[in-house]
Amino acid sequence: MVSAPSPAPGGQSVTATEAPGRAAPPLPVKMVVAGGFGVGKTTAVGAISEIRPLTTEAAITEVAAGVDDLSHTPHKTTTTVAMDFGCLTIDDGLKLYLFGTPGQERFGFMWDDLVQGALGGLVIVDTRRLDDCYAAVDYFEHRGIPFAVAVNAFDGHVEHTLDEVRWALDVAESVPVITFDARERGSVRDALLVVLDVALTRAGG
Amino acid sequence: MGAGDEPVDRAPAVRPFLVTAGRVAGADADPGATPPMPVETQLVATAAGLERLDLMSFERHDIVAACRRPQSVAEIAAILRLHLNVVRVLAEDLAAGGHLSVYVPSADIARDVSVLRRVIDGLRTIPGSRGTVRDSD
Ligand SMILES: Nc1nc2c(ncn2[C@@H]2O[C@H](COP(=O)(O)OP(=O)(O)O)[C@@H](O)[C@H]2O)c(=O)[nH]1
Ligand SMILES: [Mg+2]
């Protein structure tokens, strides 16, 4: 970690060796968009981001069963998984980053990396493949991250009612279950606002 | 990745130790230690860093050059096609050398009512008519 950061106004600690007056960065905040493959995470991020979604990798180190023949140490394989993100200028001093991350349980390591300090999460669901979102829902619940479940209505096609989805996911009453359209900026905006409303209530606002 | 995923800038699988001389930042490296530098952490080149750009090699050069304007760790990783943890390690080194300022956001921000209100107000100014339907509506 960066050594001995000093508190600075605006909620950031700075390891600066800097003359004052130089371009001060915005305060960055983030939200996480989770869900199975193909549910519309990248689409949603892209719909509201002011940059084309970028992709980066996070590393996953898996200790494979069995040992290396020569060294007799367990095999460690490092695979990587893509995570895409976009961002949005909120005001002069505040920038919102949106990180889309795959929802499978084995990507939990990535969520640990991402959710630290996240304002909240949006779990996107395709009603044809509800199971894909269980891991993400569990994760946000257990980590106490404010979140909402958003059914991406592929061309208005929803196979289950929201009540059925809520029942299937067994989420608390305080967790909003909504439908939205991942391709529509206004719809993504409103879905994020639903999450932030939960966060605000939780924060006592 | 499914067929529907269309990464714009997919970072190649970089072996972190090649670039960072054996040091690896992040959860993998030292579980239970200090949490890794958040991906949204802002990096800004210092005047001293920009002056010494020509003396820097490879990734260090590229990072400082890309941070003439503030950039997040995630953006630098994506733009330069570097592994997130490589960027974390190099950013620390560059900060220690006075070439980069590293602005680590406080984890408490997520519970800061005034920050949440600002994000809400900012989002509300975004145009777009289609909304969401809620089960409680
Ligand atoms: N018809 C329709 N297609 C969508 C919708 N949302 C996403 N898609 C498409 O579904 C595919 C997968 O979406 P993507 O955002 O890449 O999913 P991700 O894997 O969760 O990031 C892409 O080809 C999208 O264009 C939607 O609401 N309606
Ligand atoms: Mg995607």
mmCIF file of C-alpha atoms and ligand atoms in Angstrom:
data_model
loop_
_atom_site.group_PDB
_atom_site.id
_atom_site.type_symbol
_atom_site.label_atom_id
_atom_site.label_comp_id
_atom_site.label_asym_id
_atom_site.label_seq_id
_atom_site.Cartn_x
_atom_site.Cartn_y
_atom_site.Cartn_z
ATOM 1 C CA MET A 1 0.000 0.000 0.000
ATOM 2 C CA VAL A 2 1.019 3.552 -0.396
ATOM 3 C CA SER A 3 3.059 4.545 2.610
ATOM 4 C CA ALA A 4 1.845 6.810 5.379
ATOM 5 C CA PRO A 5 -0.881 8.627 3.503
ATOM 6 C CA SER A 6 -2.012 11.828 5.081
ATOM 7 C CA PRO A 7 -5.679 12.699 5.268
ATOM 8 C CA ALA A 8 -6.702 15.217 2.708
ATOM 9 C CA PRO A 9 -9.904 17.115 2.138
ATOM 10 C CA GLY A 10 -12.394 15.333 -0.057
ATOM 11 C CA GLY A 11 -12.051 11.886 1.449
ATOM 12 C CA GLN A 12 -8.777 10.924 -0.141
ATOM 13 C CA SER A 13 -5.402 10.288 1.324
ATOM 14 C CA VAL A 14 -2.563 11.436 -0.813
ATOM 15 C CA THR A 15 0.926 10.227 -1.216
ATOM 16 C CA ALA A 16 1.909 13.376 -2.831
ATOM 17 C CA THR A 17 5.146 14.950 -3.551
ATOM 18 C CA GLU A 18 3.435 17.704 -5.288
ATOM 19 C CA ALA A 19 3.399 21.389 -5.620
ATOM 20 C CA PRO A 20 -0.046 22.705 -4.778
ATOM 21 C CA GLY A 21 -2.206 23.953 -7.590
ATOM 22 C CA ARG A 22 -1.548 21.083 -9.946
ATOM 23 C CA ALA A 23 -4.563 19.334 -11.503
ATOM 24 C CA ALA A 24 -6.401 17.900 -8.527
ATOM 25 C CA PRO A 25 -8.153 14.693 -9.438
ATOM 26 C CA PRO A 26 -11.858 14.219 -8.799
ATOM 27 C CA LEU A 27 -12.969 12.200 -5.829
ATOM 28 C CA PRO A 28 -13.628 8.783 -7.371
ATOM 29 C CA VAL A 29 -16.604 6.711 -6.299
ATOM 30 C CA LYS A 30 -17.705 3.410 -7.761
ATOM 31 C CA MET A 31 -20.597 1.062 -8.176
ATOM 32 C CA VAL A 32 -20.432 -2.574 -9.179
ATOM 33 C CA VAL A 33 -22.602 -4.151 -11.853
ATOM 34 C CA ALA A 34 -22.714 -7.919 -11.434
ATOM 35 C CA GLY A 35 -24.481 -10.810 -13.108
ATOM 36 C CA GLY A 36 -23.980 -13.861 -15.284
ATOM 37 C CA PHE A 37 -22.483 -13.857 -18.754
ATOM 38 C CA GLY A 38 -24.577 -12.131 -21.359
ATOM 39 C CA VAL A 39 -27.090 -10.522 -19.008
ATOM 40 C CA GLY A 40 -26.224 -7.035 -20.170
ATOM 41 C CA LYS A 41 -23.519 -5.762 -17.806
ATOM 42 C CA THR A 42 -21.320 -4.282 -20.506
ATOM 43 C CA THR A 43 -24.386 -2.947 -22.299
ATOM 44 C CA ALA A 44 -25.581 -1.194 -19.143
ATOM 45 C CA VAL A 45 -22.168 0.289 -18.358
ATOM 46 C CA GLY A 46 -21.796 1.446 -21.956
ATOM 47 C CA ALA A 47 -25.261 2.986 -22.022
ATOM 48 C CA ILE A 48 -24.422 5.484 -19.299
ATOM 49 C CA SER A 49 -20.641 5.791 -19.429
ATOM 50 C CA GLU A 50 -19.089 8.861 -21.020
ATOM 51 C CA ILE A 51 -16.251 6.710 -22.335
ATOM 52 C CA ARG A 52 -16.530 3.525 -24.351
ATOM 53 C CA PRO A 53 -16.259 0.712 -21.792
ATOM 54 C CA LEU A 54 -12.655 -0.293 -21.174
ATOM 55 C CA THR A 55 -11.555 -3.748 -20.227
ATOM 56 C CA THR A 56 -8.871 -4.741 -17.823
ATOM 57 C CA GLU A 57 -7.884 -7.945 -16.150
ATOM 58 C CA ALA A 58 -7.811 -9.190 -12.625
ATOM 59 C CA ALA A 59 -5.671 -12.159 -11.746
ATOM 60 C CA ILE A 60 -6.980 -15.315 -10.222
ATOM 61 C CA THR A 61 -4.460 -17.643 -8.652
ATOM 62 C CA GLU A 62 -5.792 -21.120 -8.277
ATOM 63 C CA VAL A 63 -3.955 -23.821 -6.433
ATOM 64 C CA ALA A 64 -4.478 -26.868 -8.561
ATOM 65 C CA ALA A 65 -4.883 -30.321 -7.095
ATOM 66 C CA GLY A 66 -1.740 -32.431 -7.211
ATOM 67 C CA VAL A 67 1.851 -31.406 -6.938
ATOM 68 C CA ASP A 68 4.524 -30.385 -9.340
ATOM 69 C CA ASP A 69 6.646 -33.391 -10.242
ATOM 70 C CA LEU A 70 9.942 -31.659 -9.755
ATOM 71 C CA SER A 71 9.488 -29.298 -6.880
ATOM 72 C CA HIS A 72 6.766 -31.169 -4.999
ATOM 73 C CA THR A 73 4.973 -27.922 -4.448
ATOM 74 C CA PRO A 74 1.334 -27.464 -5.310
ATOM 75 C CA HIS A 75 0.632 -26.219 -8.798
ATOM 76 C CA LYS A 76 -0.402 -22.648 -8.839
ATOM 77 C CA THR A 77 -2.010 -21.506 -12.003
ATOM 78 C CA THR A 78 -2.772 -17.908 -12.626
ATOM 79 C CA THR A 79 -5.626 -17.226 -14.948
ATOM 80 C CA THR A 80 -7.064 -13.859 -15.622
ATOM 81 C CA VAL A 81 -10.552 -12.658 -16.070
ATOM 82 C CA ALA A 82 -11.769 -9.568 -17.829
ATOM 83 C CA MET A 83 -13.614 -6.829 -16.061
ATOM 84 C CA ASP A 84 -15.023 -3.907 -17.922
ATOM 85 C CA PHE A 85 -15.826 -0.470 -16.724
ATOM 86 C CA GLY A 86 -16.922 2.978 -17.654
ATOM 87 C CA CYS A 87 -17.163 6.298 -15.895
ATOM 88 C CA LEU A 88 -19.310 9.338 -15.508
ATOM 89 C CA THR A 89 -18.533 12.858 -14.338
ATOM 90 C CA ILE A 90 -20.980 13.653 -11.553
ATOM 91 C CA ASP A 91 -19.826 17.191 -10.878
ATOM 92 C CA ASP A 92 -16.607 19.187 -10.832
ATOM 93 C CA GLY A 93 -15.094 17.154 -8.073
ATOM 94 C CA LEU A 94 -16.779 13.784 -8.270
ATOM 95 C CA LYS A 95 -16.453 10.951 -10.763
ATOM 96 C CA LEU A 96 -18.469 7.751 -10.746
ATOM 97 C CA TYR A 97 -16.876 4.542 -12.004
ATOM 98 C CA LEU A 98 -19.018 1.583 -12.962
ATOM 99 C CA PHE A 99 -17.400 -1.821 -12.888
ATOM 100 C CA GLY A 100 -19.009 -4.777 -14.588
ATOM 101 C CA THR A 101 -17.938 -8.090 -13.180
ATOM 102 C CA PRO A 102 -18.944 -11.668 -13.909
ATOM 103 C CA GLY A 103 -21.341 -13.159 -11.413
ATOM 104 C CA GLN A 104 -20.049 -16.672 -10.942
ATOM 105 C CA GLU A 105 -18.890 -17.676 -7.522
ATOM 106 C CA ARG A 106 -15.382 -18.434 -8.673
ATOM 107 C CA PHE A 107 -14.947 -14.780 -9.489
ATOM 108 C CA GLY A 108 -15.547 -13.832 -5.864
ATOM 109 C CA PHE A 109 -11.897 -12.809 -5.565
ATOM 110 C CA MET A 110 -12.610 -10.054 -8.053
ATOM 111 C CA TRP A 111 -15.540 -8.786 -6.095
ATOM 112 C CA ASP A 112 -13.334 -8.562 -3.008
ATOM 113 C CA ASP A 113 -11.004 -6.383 -5.009
ATOM 114 C CA LEU A 114 -13.849 -4.269 -6.349
ATOM 115 C CA VAL A 115 -16.405 -3.822 -3.609
ATOM 116 C CA GLN A 116 -14.054 -2.246 -1.103
ATOM 117 C CA GLY A 117 -15.513 1.248 -0.881
ATOM 118 C CA ALA A 118 -18.239 0.653 -3.476
ATOM 119 C CA LEU A 119 -21.392 2.738 -3.018
ATOM 120 C CA GLY A 120 -23.520 -0.204 -4.025
ATOM 121 C CA GLY A 121 -24.168 -2.970 -6.494
ATOM 122 C CA LEU A 122 -26.624 -3.673 -9.247
ATOM 123 C CA VAL A 123 -27.255 -7.360 -9.888
ATOM 124 C CA ILE A 124 -28.525 -7.822 -13.420
ATOM 125 C CA VAL A 125 -30.749 -10.796 -14.048
ATOM 126 C CA ASP A 126 -31.967 -12.539 -17.156
ATOM 127 C CA THR A 127 -35.175 -14.278 -16.116
ATOM 128 C CA ARG A 128 -34.376 -17.196 -18.419
ATOM 129 C CA ARG A 129 -31.289 -17.933 -16.348
ATOM 130 C CA LEU A 130 -32.081 -16.881 -12.819
ATOM 131 C CA ASP A 131 -29.458 -19.149 -11.214
ATOM 132 C CA ASP A 132 -26.677 -17.098 -12.711
ATOM 133 C CA CYS A 133 -27.214 -14.328 -10.225
ATOM 134 C CA TYR A 134 -27.482 -16.261 -6.958
ATOM 135 C CA ALA A 135 -23.783 -15.969 -6.157
ATOM 136 C CA ALA A 136 -23.744 -12.216 -6.662
ATOM 137 C CA VAL A 137 -26.893 -11.736 -4.583
ATOM 138 C CA ASP A 138 -25.404 -13.845 -1.772
ATOM 139 C CA TYR A 139 -22.179 -11.949 -1.956
ATOM 140 C CA PHE A 140 -23.706 -8.488 -1.683
ATOM 141 C CA GLU A 141 -25.983 -9.682 1.106
ATOM 142 C CA HIS A 142 -23.169 -11.139 3.166
ATOM 143 C CA ARG A 143 -20.871 -8.201 2.660
ATOM 144 C CA GLY A 144 -23.624 -5.769 3.572
ATOM 145 C CA ILE A 145 -23.273 -3.868 0.300
ATOM 146 C CA PRO A 146 -26.417 -1.935 -0.659
ATOM 147 C CA PHE A 147 -27.779 -3.490 -3.823
ATOM 148 C CA ALA A 148 -30.791 -3.941 -6.040
ATOM 149 C CA VAL A 149 -31.785 -6.708 -8.421
ATOM 150 C CA ALA A 150 -32.517 -5.505 -11.935
ATOM 151 C CA VAL A 151 -34.201 -7.735 -14.462
ATOM 152 C CA ASN A 152 -32.946 -6.875 -17.927
ATOM 153 C CA ALA A 153 -36.082 -7.114 -19.992
ATOM 154 C CA PHE A 154 -34.644 -8.312 -23.288
ATOM 155 C CA ASP A 155 -37.019 -6.594 -25.695
ATOM 156 C CA GLY A 156 -39.679 -6.562 -23.048
ATOM 157 C CA HIS A 157 -39.377 -10.312 -22.734
ATOM 158 C CA VAL A 158 -39.576 -11.334 -19.097
ATOM 159 C CA GLU A 159 -40.281 -14.927 -18.247
ATOM 160 C CA HIS A 160 -41.116 -14.353 -14.616
ATOM 161 C CA THR A 161 -42.928 -11.600 -12.817
ATOM 162 C CA LEU A 162 -40.952 -9.470 -10.404
ATOM 163 C CA ASP A 163 -42.755 -11.156 -7.520
ATOM 164 C CA GLU A 164 -41.621 -14.524 -8.838
ATOM 165 C CA VAL A 165 -38.076 -13.254 -9.168
ATOM 166 C CA ARG A 166 -38.122 -11.915 -5.636
ATOM 167 C CA TRP A 167 -39.498 -15.184 -4.371
ATOM 168 C CA ALA A 168 -36.897 -17.219 -6.281
ATOM 169 C CA LEU A 169 -33.999 -15.084 -5.093
ATOM 170 C CA ASP A 170 -35.357 -14.855 -1.573
ATOM 171 C CA VAL A 171 -33.997 -11.377 -1.013
ATOM 172 C CA ALA A 172 -34.958 -9.168 1.912
ATOM 173 C CA GLU A 173 -37.899 -6.790 1.550
ATOM 174 C CA SER A 174 -35.451 -3.905 1.654
ATOM 175 C CA VAL A 175 -33.787 -5.098 -1.554
ATOM 176 C CA PRO A 176 -35.540 -3.540 -4.553
ATOM 177 C CA VAL A 177 -36.349 -5.831 -7.473
ATOM 178 C CA ILE A 178 -36.878 -3.884 -10.677
ATOM 179 C CA THR A 179 -36.988 -4.298 -14.420
ATOM 180 C CA PHE A 180 -34.885 -2.113 -16.641
ATOM 181 C CA ASP A 181 -33.462 -1.930 -20.121
ATOM 182 C CA ALA A 182 -29.683 -2.212 -20.164
ATOM 183 C CA ARG A 183 -29.524 -0.403 -23.510
ATOM 184 C CA GLU A 184 -31.352 2.720 -22.336
ATOM 185 C CA ARG A 185 -29.373 5.412 -20.629
ATOM 186 C CA GLY A 186 -32.338 6.709 -18.662
ATOM 187 C CA SER A 187 -33.222 3.232 -17.540
ATOM 188 C CA VAL A 188 -29.697 2.482 -16.344
ATOM 189 C CA ARG A 189 -29.642 5.863 -14.607
ATOM 190 C CA ASP A 190 -32.845 5.012 -12.762
ATOM 191 C CA ALA A 191 -31.596 1.545 -11.820
ATOM 192 C CA LEU A 192 -28.473 3.109 -10.301
ATOM 193 C CA LEU A 193 -30.648 5.641 -8.484
ATOM 194 C CA VAL A 194 -32.626 2.788 -6.946
ATOM 195 C CA VAL A 195 -29.375 1.324 -5.599
ATOM 196 C CA LEU A 196 -28.228 4.709 -4.302
ATOM 197 C CA ASP A 197 -31.535 5.177 -2.564
ATOM 198 C CA VAL A 198 -30.877 1.965 -0.631
ATOM 199 C CA ALA A 199 -27.356 3.179 0.137
ATOM 200 C CA LEU A 200 -28.625 6.538 1.330
ATOM 201 C CA THR A 201 -31.225 4.954 3.596
ATOM 202 C CA ARG A 202 -28.571 2.627 4.962
ATOM 203 C CA ALA A 203 -26.238 5.555 5.608
ATOM 204 C CA GLY A 204 -28.980 7.294 7.535
ATOM 205 C CA GLY A 205 -29.620 9.994 4.942
ATOM 206 C CA MET B 1 -16.137 -14.697 -21.858
ATOM 207 C CA GLY B 2 -19.333 -15.208 -23.758
ATOM 208 C CA ALA B 3 -19.715 -14.415 -27.399
ATOM 209 C CA GLY B 4 -21.721 -11.353 -26.465
ATOM 210 C CA ASP B 5 -18.805 -9.737 -24.694
ATOM 211 C CA GLU B 6 -16.933 -7.320 -26.798
ATOM 212 C CA PRO B 7 -14.033 -5.927 -24.850
ATOM 213 C CA VAL B 8 -12.654 -2.778 -26.343
ATOM 214 C CA ASP B 9 -9.197 -3.063 -24.928
ATOM 215 C CA ARG B 10 -8.433 -6.477 -23.609
ATOM 216 C CA ALA B 11 -5.261 -6.508 -21.585
ATOM 217 C CA PRO B 12 -2.975 -9.417 -22.398
ATOM 218 C CA ALA B 13 -1.989 -11.853 -19.696
ATOM 219 C CA VAL B 14 1.068 -10.135 -18.325
ATOM 220 C CA ARG B 15 3.158 -11.965 -15.786
ATOM 221 C CA PRO B 16 3.389 -9.417 -13.002
ATOM 222 C CA PHE B 17 6.887 -10.343 -11.839
ATOM 223 C CA LEU B 18 8.399 -9.493 -15.208
ATOM 224 C CA VAL B 19 7.549 -5.876 -14.836
ATOM 225 C CA THR B 20 7.731 -5.345 -11.138
ATOM 226 C CA ALA B 21 10.878 -7.266 -10.297
ATOM 227 C CA GLY B 22 9.147 -9.779 -8.102
ATOM 228 C CA ARG B 23 6.778 -7.559 -6.211
ATOM 229 C CA VAL B 24 3.108 -8.183 -6.578
ATOM 230 C CA ALA B 25 0.460 -6.008 -5.049
ATOM 231 C CA GLY B 26 -3.056 -7.010 -4.271
ATOM 232 C CA ALA B 27 -5.064 -9.619 -2.490
ATOM 233 C CA ASP B 28 -3.260 -12.529 -4.125
ATOM 234 C CA ALA B 29 0.125 -11.484 -2.926
ATOM 235 C CA ASP B 30 -0.423 -11.168 0.767
ATOM 236 C CA PRO B 31 -3.836 -12.217 1.989
ATOM 237 C CA GLY B 32 -4.876 -10.463 5.148
ATOM 238 C CA ALA B 33 -2.463 -7.608 4.651
ATOM 239 C CA THR B 34 -3.356 -4.050 3.684
ATOM 240 C CA PRO B 35 -6.189 -4.024 1.180
ATOM 241 C CA PRO B 36 -5.031 -3.396 -2.372
ATOM 242 C CA MET B 37 -5.096 0.100 -3.755
ATOM 243 C CA PRO B 38 -8.710 0.556 -4.930
ATOM 244 C CA VAL B 39 -9.127 0.356 -8.701
ATOM 245 C CA GLU B 40 -10.605 3.856 -8.789
ATOM 246 C CA THR B 41 -7.565 5.386 -7.029
ATOM 247 C CA GLN B 42 -6.489 8.497 -8.919
ATOM 248 C CA LEU B 43 -2.992 8.848 -10.287
ATOM 249 C CA VAL B 44 -1.535 12.185 -11.322
ATOM 250 C CA ALA B 45 1.934 12.819 -12.717
ATOM 251 C CA THR B 46 4.047 15.227 -10.710
ATOM 252 C CA ALA B 47 6.022 18.009 -12.340
ATOM 253 C CA ALA B 48 9.175 16.185 -11.292
ATOM 254 C CA GLY B 49 7.902 12.994 -12.894
ATOM 255 C CA LEU B 50 7.128 14.717 -16.174
ATOM 256 C CA GLU B 51 10.565 16.361 -16.175
ATOM 257 C CA ARG B 52 12.253 13.017 -15.786
ATOM 258 C CA LEU B 53 10.066 11.160 -18.267
ATOM 259 C CA ASP B 54 12.915 10.602 -20.701
ATOM 260 C CA LEU B 55 14.923 8.823 -18.051
ATOM 261 C CA MET B 56 12.191 6.339 -17.250
ATOM 262 C CA SER B 57 11.845 2.976 -18.850
ATOM 263 C CA PHE B 58 8.862 1.273 -20.381
ATOM 264 C CA GLU B 59 5.867 0.982 -18.132
ATOM 265 C CA ARG B 60 7.004 3.671 -15.712
ATOM 266 C CA HIS B 61 7.391 6.107 -18.564
ATOM 267 C CA ASP B 62 4.017 5.217 -20.013
ATOM 268 C CA ILE B 63 2.207 5.514 -16.703
ATOM 269 C CA VAL B 64 3.626 8.923 -15.842
ATOM 270 C CA ALA B 65 2.982 10.158 -19.385
ATOM 271 C CA ALA B 66 -0.610 8.909 -19.307
ATOM 272 C CA CYS B 67 -1.184 10.617 -15.960
ATOM 273 C CA ARG B 68 -0.658 14.159 -17.204
ATOM 274 C CA ARG B 69 -4.364 14.228 -16.540
ATOM 275 C CA PRO B 70 -5.724 12.338 -13.537
ATOM 276 C CA GLN B 71 -6.438 8.694 -14.332
ATOM 277 C CA SER B 72 -7.686 5.821 -12.251
ATOM 278 C CA VAL B 73 -5.650 2.680 -11.665
ATOM 279 C CA ALA B 74 -8.240 0.807 -13.722
ATOM 280 C CA GLU B 75 -7.983 3.224 -16.651
ATOM 281 C CA ILE B 76 -4.194 3.026 -16.684
ATOM 282 C CA ALA B 77 -4.359 -0.768 -16.634
ATOM 283 C CA ALA B 78 -6.817 -0.811 -19.520
ATOM 284 C CA ILE B 79 -5.164 1.869 -21.623
ATOM 285 C CA LEU B 80 -1.631 0.526 -21.227
ATOM 286 C CA ARG B 81 -2.761 -3.095 -21.220
ATOM 287 C CA LEU B 82 -1.127 -3.786 -17.929
ATOM 288 C CA HIS B 83 -2.312 -6.045 -15.192
ATOM 289 C CA LEU B 84 -4.101 -4.185 -12.384
ATOM 290 C CA ASN B 85 -1.594 -5.394 -9.832
ATOM 291 C CA VAL B 86 1.310 -4.286 -11.977
ATOM 292 C CA VAL B 87 -0.145 -0.795 -12.082
ATOM 293 C CA ARG B 88 -0.603 -0.856 -8.311
ATOM 294 C CA VAL B 89 3.015 -1.801 -7.681
ATOM 295 C CA LEU B 90 4.438 0.635 -10.192
ATOM 296 C CA ALA B 91 2.222 3.436 -8.905
ATOM 297 C CA GLU B 92 3.587 2.904 -5.408
ATOM 298 C CA ASP B 93 7.140 2.930 -6.695
ATOM 299 C CA LEU B 94 6.555 6.038 -8.754
ATOM 300 C CA ALA B 95 4.910 7.770 -5.791
ATOM 301 C CA ALA B 96 7.848 6.838 -3.573
ATOM 302 C CA GLY B 97 10.168 8.351 -6.163
ATOM 303 C CA GLY B 98 8.132 11.545 -6.313
ATOM 304 C CA HIS B 99 7.046 10.984 -9.912
ATOM 305 C CA LEU B 100 3.385 10.358 -9.286
ATOM 306 C CA SER B 101 0.774 11.495 -6.807
ATOM 307 C CA VAL B 102 -1.520 8.719 -5.666
ATOM 308 C CA TYR B 103 -4.943 9.709 -4.348
ATOM 309 C CA VAL B 104 -6.408 6.784 -2.452
ATOM 310 C CA PRO B 105 -10.104 7.296 -1.727
ATOM 311 C CA SER B 106 -11.283 6.632 1.776
ATOM 312 C CA ALA B 107 -13.340 3.463 2.203
ATOM 313 C CA ASP B 108 -15.782 5.473 4.346
ATOM 314 C CA ILE B 109 -16.968 7.333 1.293
ATOM 315 C CA ALA B 110 -19.622 4.689 0.659
ATOM 316 C CA ARG B 111 -21.371 5.705 3.867
ATOM 317 C CA ASP B 112 -20.942 9.437 3.413
ATOM 318 C CA VAL B 113 -24.437 10.889 3.069
ATOM 319 C CA SER B 114 -23.261 14.081 1.375
ATOM 320 C CA VAL B 115 -21.292 12.126 -1.232
ATOM 321 C CA LEU B 116 -24.278 9.841 -1.866
ATOM 322 C CA ARG B 117 -26.540 12.871 -2.286
ATOM 323 C CA ARG B 118 -24.127 14.430 -4.759
ATOM 324 C CA VAL B 119 -24.041 11.254 -6.845
ATOM 325 C CA ILE B 120 -27.838 11.054 -6.775
ATOM 326 C CA ASP B 121 -28.204 14.700 -7.779
ATOM 327 C CA GLY B 122 -25.623 14.263 -10.534
ATOM 328 C CA LEU B 123 -27.317 11.174 -11.949
ATOM 329 C CA ARG B 124 -30.692 12.910 -11.926
ATOM 330 C CA THR B 125 -29.395 15.496 -14.381
ATOM 331 C CA ILE B 126 -28.737 12.775 -16.954
ATOM 332 C CA PRO B 127 -31.356 12.909 -19.669
ATOM 333 C CA GLY B 128 -33.289 9.876 -20.796
ATOM 334 C CA SER B 129 -36.902 9.060 -20.379
ATOM 335 C CA ARG B 130 -37.140 5.328 -19.977
ATOM 336 C CA GLY B 131 -37.216 4.344 -16.364
ATOM 337 C CA THR B 132 -37.590 1.211 -14.343
ATOM 338 C CA VAL B 133 -40.518 -0.764 -13.021
ATOM 339 C CA ARG B 134 -40.484 -1.818 -9.407
ATOM 340 C CA ASP B 135 -42.298 -4.763 -7.931
ATOM 341 C CA SER B 136 -43.657 -2.605 -5.162
ATOM 342 C CA ASP B 137 -45.208 -0.150 -7.618
HETATM 343 N N1 LIG C 1 -32.320 -7.421 -27.318
HETATM 344 C C1 LIG C 1 -31.580 -7.074 -26.277
HETATM 345 N N2 LIG C 1 -30.294 -7.408 -26.282
HETATM 346 C C2 LIG C 1 -29.531 -7.057 -25.225
HETATM 347 C C3 LIG C 1 -30.065 -6.383 -24.111
HETATM 348 N N3 LIG C 1 -29.081 -6.206 -23.202
HETATM 349 C C4 LIG C 1 -27.974 -6.744 -23.735
HETATM 350 N N4 LIG C 1 -28.233 -7.261 -24.957
HETATM 351 C C5 LIG C 1 -27.318 -7.979 -25.825
HETATM 352 O O1 LIG C 1 -26.938 -9.154 -25.150
HETATM 353 C C6 LIG C 1 -25.580 -9.452 -25.393
HETATM 354 C C7 LIG C 1 -24.837 -9.572 -24.089
HETATM 355 O O2 LIG C 1 -24.815 -8.323 -23.431
HETATM 356 P P1 LIG C 1 -23.538 -7.839 -22.625
HETATM 357 O O3 LIG C 1 -23.815 -6.468 -22.156
HETATM 358 O O4 LIG C 1 -22.288 -8.033 -23.406
HETATM 359 O O5 LIG C 1 -23.561 -8.855 -21.418
HETATM 360 P P2 LIG C 1 -22.489 -9.084 -20.254
HETATM 361 O O6 LIG C 1 -21.828 -10.387 -20.525
HETATM 362 O O7 LIG C 1 -23.315 -9.144 -19.014
HETATM 363 O O8 LIG C 1 -21.541 -7.922 -20.253
HETATM 364 C C8 LIG C 1 -25.048 -8.340 -26.283
HETATM 365 O O9 LIG C 1 -25.021 -8.785 -27.596
HETATM 366 C C9 LIG C 1 -26.047 -7.228 -26.078
HETATM 367 O O10 LIG C 1 -26.138 -6.414 -27.217
HETATM 368 C C10 LIG C 1 -31.464 -6.046 -24.135
HETATM 369 O O11 LIG C 1 -32.018 -5.437 -23.218
HETATM 370 N N5 LIG C 1 -32.176 -6.414 -25.244
HETATM 371 MG MG MG C 2 -19.472 -7.977 -20.442
#
